[in-house]
Coordinates of N, CA and C in Angstrom, one line a residue:
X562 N -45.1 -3.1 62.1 CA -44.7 -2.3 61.0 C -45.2 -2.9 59.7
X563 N -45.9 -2.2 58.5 CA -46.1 -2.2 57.7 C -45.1 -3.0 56.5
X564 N -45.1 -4.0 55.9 CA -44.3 -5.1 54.9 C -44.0 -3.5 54.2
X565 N -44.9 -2.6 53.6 CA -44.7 -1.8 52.2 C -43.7 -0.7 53.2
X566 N -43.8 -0.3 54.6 CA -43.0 1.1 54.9 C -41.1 0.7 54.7
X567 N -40.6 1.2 54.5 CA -39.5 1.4 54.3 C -39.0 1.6 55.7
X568 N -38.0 0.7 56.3 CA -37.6 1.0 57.1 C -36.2 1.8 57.8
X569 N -36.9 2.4 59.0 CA -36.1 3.7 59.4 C -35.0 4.0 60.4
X570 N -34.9 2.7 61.1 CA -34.0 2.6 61.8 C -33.5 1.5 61.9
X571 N -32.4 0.9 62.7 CA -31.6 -0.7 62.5 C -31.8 -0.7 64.3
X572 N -31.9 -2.2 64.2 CA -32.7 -3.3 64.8 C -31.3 -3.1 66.4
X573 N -31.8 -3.4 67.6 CA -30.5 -3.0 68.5 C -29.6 -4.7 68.5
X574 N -30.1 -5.6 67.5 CA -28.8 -6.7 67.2 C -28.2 -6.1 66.3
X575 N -29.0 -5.6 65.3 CA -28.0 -4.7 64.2 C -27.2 -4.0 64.3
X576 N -27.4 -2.5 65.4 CA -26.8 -2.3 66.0 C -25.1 -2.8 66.7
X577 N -25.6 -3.9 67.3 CA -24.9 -4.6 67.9 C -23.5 -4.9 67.0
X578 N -23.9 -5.5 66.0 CA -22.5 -5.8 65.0 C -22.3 -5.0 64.3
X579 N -22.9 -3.4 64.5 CA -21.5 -2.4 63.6 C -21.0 -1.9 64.9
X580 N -21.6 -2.1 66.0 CA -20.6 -1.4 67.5 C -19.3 -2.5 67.4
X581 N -19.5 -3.7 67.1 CA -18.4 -5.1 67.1 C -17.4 -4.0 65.8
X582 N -18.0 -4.1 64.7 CA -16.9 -3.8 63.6 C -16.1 -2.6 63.9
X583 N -17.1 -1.6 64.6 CA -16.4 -0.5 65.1 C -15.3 -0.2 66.1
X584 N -15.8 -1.1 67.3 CA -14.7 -1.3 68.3 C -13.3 -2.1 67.9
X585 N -13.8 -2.8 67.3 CA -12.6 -3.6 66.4 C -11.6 -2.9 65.7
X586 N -12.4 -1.5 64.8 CA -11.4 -0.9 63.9 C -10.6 -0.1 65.1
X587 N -11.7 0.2 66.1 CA -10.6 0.9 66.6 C -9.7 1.0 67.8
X588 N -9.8 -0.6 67.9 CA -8.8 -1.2 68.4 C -7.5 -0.8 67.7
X589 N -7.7 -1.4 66.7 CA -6.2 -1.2 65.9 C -6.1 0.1 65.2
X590 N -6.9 0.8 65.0 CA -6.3 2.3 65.0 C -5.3 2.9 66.0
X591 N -6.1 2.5 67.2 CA -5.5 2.9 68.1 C -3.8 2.3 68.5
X592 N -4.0 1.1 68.3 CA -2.3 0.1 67.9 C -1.2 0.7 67.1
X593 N -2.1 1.4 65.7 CA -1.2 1.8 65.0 C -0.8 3.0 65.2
X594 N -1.2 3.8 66.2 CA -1.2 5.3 66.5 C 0.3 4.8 67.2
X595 N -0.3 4.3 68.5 CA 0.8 3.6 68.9 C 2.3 3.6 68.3
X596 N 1.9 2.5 67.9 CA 3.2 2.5 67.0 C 3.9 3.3 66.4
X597 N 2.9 4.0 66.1 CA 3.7 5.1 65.4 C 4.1 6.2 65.9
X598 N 3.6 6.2 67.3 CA 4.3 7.3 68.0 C 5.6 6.8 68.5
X599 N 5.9 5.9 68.6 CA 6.7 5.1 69.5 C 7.6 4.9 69.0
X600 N 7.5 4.5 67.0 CA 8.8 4.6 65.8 C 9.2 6.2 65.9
X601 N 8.6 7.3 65.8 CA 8.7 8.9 66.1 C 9.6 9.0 67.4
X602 N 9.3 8.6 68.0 CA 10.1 9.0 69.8 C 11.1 8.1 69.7
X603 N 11.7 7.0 68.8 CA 12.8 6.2 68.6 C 13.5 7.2 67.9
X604 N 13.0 7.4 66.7 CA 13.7 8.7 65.7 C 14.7 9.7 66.2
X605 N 13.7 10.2 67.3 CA 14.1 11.6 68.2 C 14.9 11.0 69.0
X606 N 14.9 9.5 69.8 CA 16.2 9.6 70.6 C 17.7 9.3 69.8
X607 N 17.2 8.5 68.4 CA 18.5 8.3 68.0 C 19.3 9.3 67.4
X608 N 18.8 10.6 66.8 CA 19.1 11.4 66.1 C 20.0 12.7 67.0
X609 N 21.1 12.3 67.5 CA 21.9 12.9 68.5 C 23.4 13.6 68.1
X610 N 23.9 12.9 67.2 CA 25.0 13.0 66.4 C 25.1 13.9 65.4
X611 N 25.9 15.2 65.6 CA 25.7 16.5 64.9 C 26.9 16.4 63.6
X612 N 27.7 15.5 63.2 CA 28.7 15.5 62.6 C 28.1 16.4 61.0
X613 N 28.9 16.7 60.2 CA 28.2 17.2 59.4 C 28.7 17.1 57.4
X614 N 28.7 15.6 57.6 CA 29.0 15.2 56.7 C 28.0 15.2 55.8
X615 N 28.5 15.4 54.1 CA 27.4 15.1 53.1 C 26.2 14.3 53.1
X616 N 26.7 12.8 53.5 CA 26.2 11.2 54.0 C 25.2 12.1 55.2
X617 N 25.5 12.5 56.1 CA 24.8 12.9 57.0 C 23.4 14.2 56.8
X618 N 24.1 15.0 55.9 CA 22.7 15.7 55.5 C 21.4 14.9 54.9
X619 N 21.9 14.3 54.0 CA 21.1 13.5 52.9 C 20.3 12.8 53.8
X620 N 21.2 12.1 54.8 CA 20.3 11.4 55.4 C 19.6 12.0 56.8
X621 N 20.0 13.1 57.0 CA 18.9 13.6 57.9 C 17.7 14.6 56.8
X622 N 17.5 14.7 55.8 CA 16.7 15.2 55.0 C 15.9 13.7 54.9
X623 N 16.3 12.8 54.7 CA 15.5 11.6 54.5 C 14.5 11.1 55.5
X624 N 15.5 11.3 57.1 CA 14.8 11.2 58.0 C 13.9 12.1 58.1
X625 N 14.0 13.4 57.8 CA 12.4 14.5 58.4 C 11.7 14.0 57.3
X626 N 11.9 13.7 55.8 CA 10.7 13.3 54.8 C 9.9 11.9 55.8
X627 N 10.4 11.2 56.1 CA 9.9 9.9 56.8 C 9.2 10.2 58.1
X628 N 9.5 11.2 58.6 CA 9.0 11.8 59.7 C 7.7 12.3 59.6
X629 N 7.8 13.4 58.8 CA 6.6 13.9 58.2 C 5.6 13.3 58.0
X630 N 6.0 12.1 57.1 CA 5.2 10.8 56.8 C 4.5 10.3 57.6
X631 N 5.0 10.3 59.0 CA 4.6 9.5 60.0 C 3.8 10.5 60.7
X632 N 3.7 11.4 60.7 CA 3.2 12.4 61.6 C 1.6 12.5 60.7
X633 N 1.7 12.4 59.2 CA 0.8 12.6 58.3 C -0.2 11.7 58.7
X634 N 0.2 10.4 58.8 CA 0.0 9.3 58.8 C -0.9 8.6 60.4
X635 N 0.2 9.2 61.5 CA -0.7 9.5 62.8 C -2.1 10.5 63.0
X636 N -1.9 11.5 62.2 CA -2.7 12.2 62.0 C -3.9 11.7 61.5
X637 N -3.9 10.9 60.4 CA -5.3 10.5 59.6 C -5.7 9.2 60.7
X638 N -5.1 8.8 61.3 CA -5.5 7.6 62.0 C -6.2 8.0 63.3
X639 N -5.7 9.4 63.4 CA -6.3 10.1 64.9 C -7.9 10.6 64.4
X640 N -7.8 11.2 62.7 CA -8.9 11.5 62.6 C -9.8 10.0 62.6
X641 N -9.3 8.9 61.8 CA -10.1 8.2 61.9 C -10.4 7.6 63.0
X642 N -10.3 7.6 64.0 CA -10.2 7.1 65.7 C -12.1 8.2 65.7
X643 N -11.3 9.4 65.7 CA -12.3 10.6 66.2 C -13.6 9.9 65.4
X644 N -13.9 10.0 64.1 CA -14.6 9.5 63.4 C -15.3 8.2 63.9
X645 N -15.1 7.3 64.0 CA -15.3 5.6 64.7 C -15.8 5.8 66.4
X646 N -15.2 6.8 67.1 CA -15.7 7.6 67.9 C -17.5 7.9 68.3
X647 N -17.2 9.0 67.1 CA -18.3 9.6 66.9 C -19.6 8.5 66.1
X648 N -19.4 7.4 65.6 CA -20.3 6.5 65.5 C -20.6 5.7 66.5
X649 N -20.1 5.8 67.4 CA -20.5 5.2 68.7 C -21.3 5.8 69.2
X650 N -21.0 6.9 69.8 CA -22.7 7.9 70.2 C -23.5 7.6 69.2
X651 N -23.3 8.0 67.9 CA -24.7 7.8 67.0 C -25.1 6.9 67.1
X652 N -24.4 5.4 67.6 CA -25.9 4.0 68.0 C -26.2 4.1 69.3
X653 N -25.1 4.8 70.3 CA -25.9 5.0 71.7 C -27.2 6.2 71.6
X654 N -27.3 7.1 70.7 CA -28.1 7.8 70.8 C -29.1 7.6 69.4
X655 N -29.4 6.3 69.1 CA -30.0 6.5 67.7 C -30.1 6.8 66.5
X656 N -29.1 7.3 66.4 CA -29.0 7.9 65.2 C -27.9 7.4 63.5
X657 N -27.6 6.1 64.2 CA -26.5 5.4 63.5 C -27.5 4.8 62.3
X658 N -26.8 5.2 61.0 CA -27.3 4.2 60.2 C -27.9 5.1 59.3
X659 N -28.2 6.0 59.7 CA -29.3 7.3 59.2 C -28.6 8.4 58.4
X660 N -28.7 8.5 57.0 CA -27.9 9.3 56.1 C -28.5 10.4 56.6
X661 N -27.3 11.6 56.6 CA -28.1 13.0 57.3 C -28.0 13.9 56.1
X662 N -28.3 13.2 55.2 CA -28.6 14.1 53.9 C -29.9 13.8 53.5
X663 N -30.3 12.4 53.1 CA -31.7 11.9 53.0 C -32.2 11.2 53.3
X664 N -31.9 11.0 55.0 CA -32.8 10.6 55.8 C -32.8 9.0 56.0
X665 N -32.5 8.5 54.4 CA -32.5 7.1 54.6 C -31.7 6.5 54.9
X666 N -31.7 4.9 55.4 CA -31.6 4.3 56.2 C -29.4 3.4 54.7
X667 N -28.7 3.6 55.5 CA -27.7 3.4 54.6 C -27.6 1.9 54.8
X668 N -27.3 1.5 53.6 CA -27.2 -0.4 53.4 C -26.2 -0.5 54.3
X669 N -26.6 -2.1 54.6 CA -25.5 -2.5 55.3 C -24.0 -2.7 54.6
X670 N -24.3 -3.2 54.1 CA -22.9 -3.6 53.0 C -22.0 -2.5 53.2
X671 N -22.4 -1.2 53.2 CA -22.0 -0.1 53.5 C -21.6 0.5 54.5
X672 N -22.4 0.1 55.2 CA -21.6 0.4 57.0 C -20.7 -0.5 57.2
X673 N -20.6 -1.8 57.0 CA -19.6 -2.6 57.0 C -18.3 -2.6 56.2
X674 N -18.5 -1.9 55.5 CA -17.2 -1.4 54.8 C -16.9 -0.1 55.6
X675 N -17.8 0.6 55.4 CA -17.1 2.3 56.2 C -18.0 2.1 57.1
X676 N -18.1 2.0 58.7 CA -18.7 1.9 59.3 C -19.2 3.4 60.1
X677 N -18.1 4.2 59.7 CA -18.2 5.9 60.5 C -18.7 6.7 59.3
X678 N -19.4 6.1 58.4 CA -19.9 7.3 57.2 C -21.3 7.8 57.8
X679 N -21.8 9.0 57.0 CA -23.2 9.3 57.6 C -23.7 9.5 56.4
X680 N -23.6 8.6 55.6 CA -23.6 9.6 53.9 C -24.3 8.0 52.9
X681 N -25.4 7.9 52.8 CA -25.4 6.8 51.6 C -24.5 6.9 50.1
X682 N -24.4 6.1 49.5 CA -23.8 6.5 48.1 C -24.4 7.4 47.6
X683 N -25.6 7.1 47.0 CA -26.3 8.9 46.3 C -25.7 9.9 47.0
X684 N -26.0 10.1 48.3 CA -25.6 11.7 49.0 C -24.2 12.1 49.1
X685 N -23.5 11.0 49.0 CA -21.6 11.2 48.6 C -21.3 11.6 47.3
X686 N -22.5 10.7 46.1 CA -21.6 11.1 45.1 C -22.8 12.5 44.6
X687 N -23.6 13.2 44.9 CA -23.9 14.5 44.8 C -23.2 15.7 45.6
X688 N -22.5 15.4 47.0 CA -21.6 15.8 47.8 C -20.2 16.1 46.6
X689 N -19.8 15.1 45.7 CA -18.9 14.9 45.4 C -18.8 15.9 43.8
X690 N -20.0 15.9 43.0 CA -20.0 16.4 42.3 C -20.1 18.1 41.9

């Protein structure tokens, strides 16, 4: 390869340590999903008691706000699972690393921070504007 070409793809060691960062995050996505389904299904078994005291509304309004929360919260973690996912094929199939806006090749610094982006900074913040 040419010192002046710009390079267009990442190296299969390179590779290698965003598959590490990646499996890693989503390890513990997956932990937190967990958990959080598991604080939810605690919720639902304790919530049995129909009495219908003031104390008792308030605080079953408090419990669906917290609920909600958690369901919000499972939710973004499911998308980000899907996402971290879907960067896995992209280095089983080549295509990891590769901004699908322009082509080029996204810093590392940047994959290591968001490892499931497909976007360099210029094409996010043109996306954004």
């Amino acid at each position: 390869m040419n010192t002046n070409e710009e390079k267009q793809r990442y190296s299969r060691e390179e590779l290698a340590e965003f598959e590490n960062i990646i499996l890693e995050k989503l390890t513990n996505a997956r932990k937190e999903v967990a958990f959080i389904k598991e604080t939810l299904s605690r919720r639902n078994d304790s919530g049995t008691d129909n009495t219908a005291s003031p104390t008792k509304v308030l605080e079953d309004g408090a419990d669906t706000a917290e609920k909600e929360s958690l369901n919000q919260l499972a939710s973004r973690q499911m998308k980000f699972i899907q996402q971290l996912e879907n960067a896995l094929i992209r280095i089983k199939n080549g295509t990891y690393g590769v901004c699908i806006v322009t082509g080029k090749l996204i810093p590392k610094e940047r994959l290591r921070a968001v490892p499931h982006t497909q976007h360099t900074i210029e094409a996010k913040l043109q996306r954004n504007d």
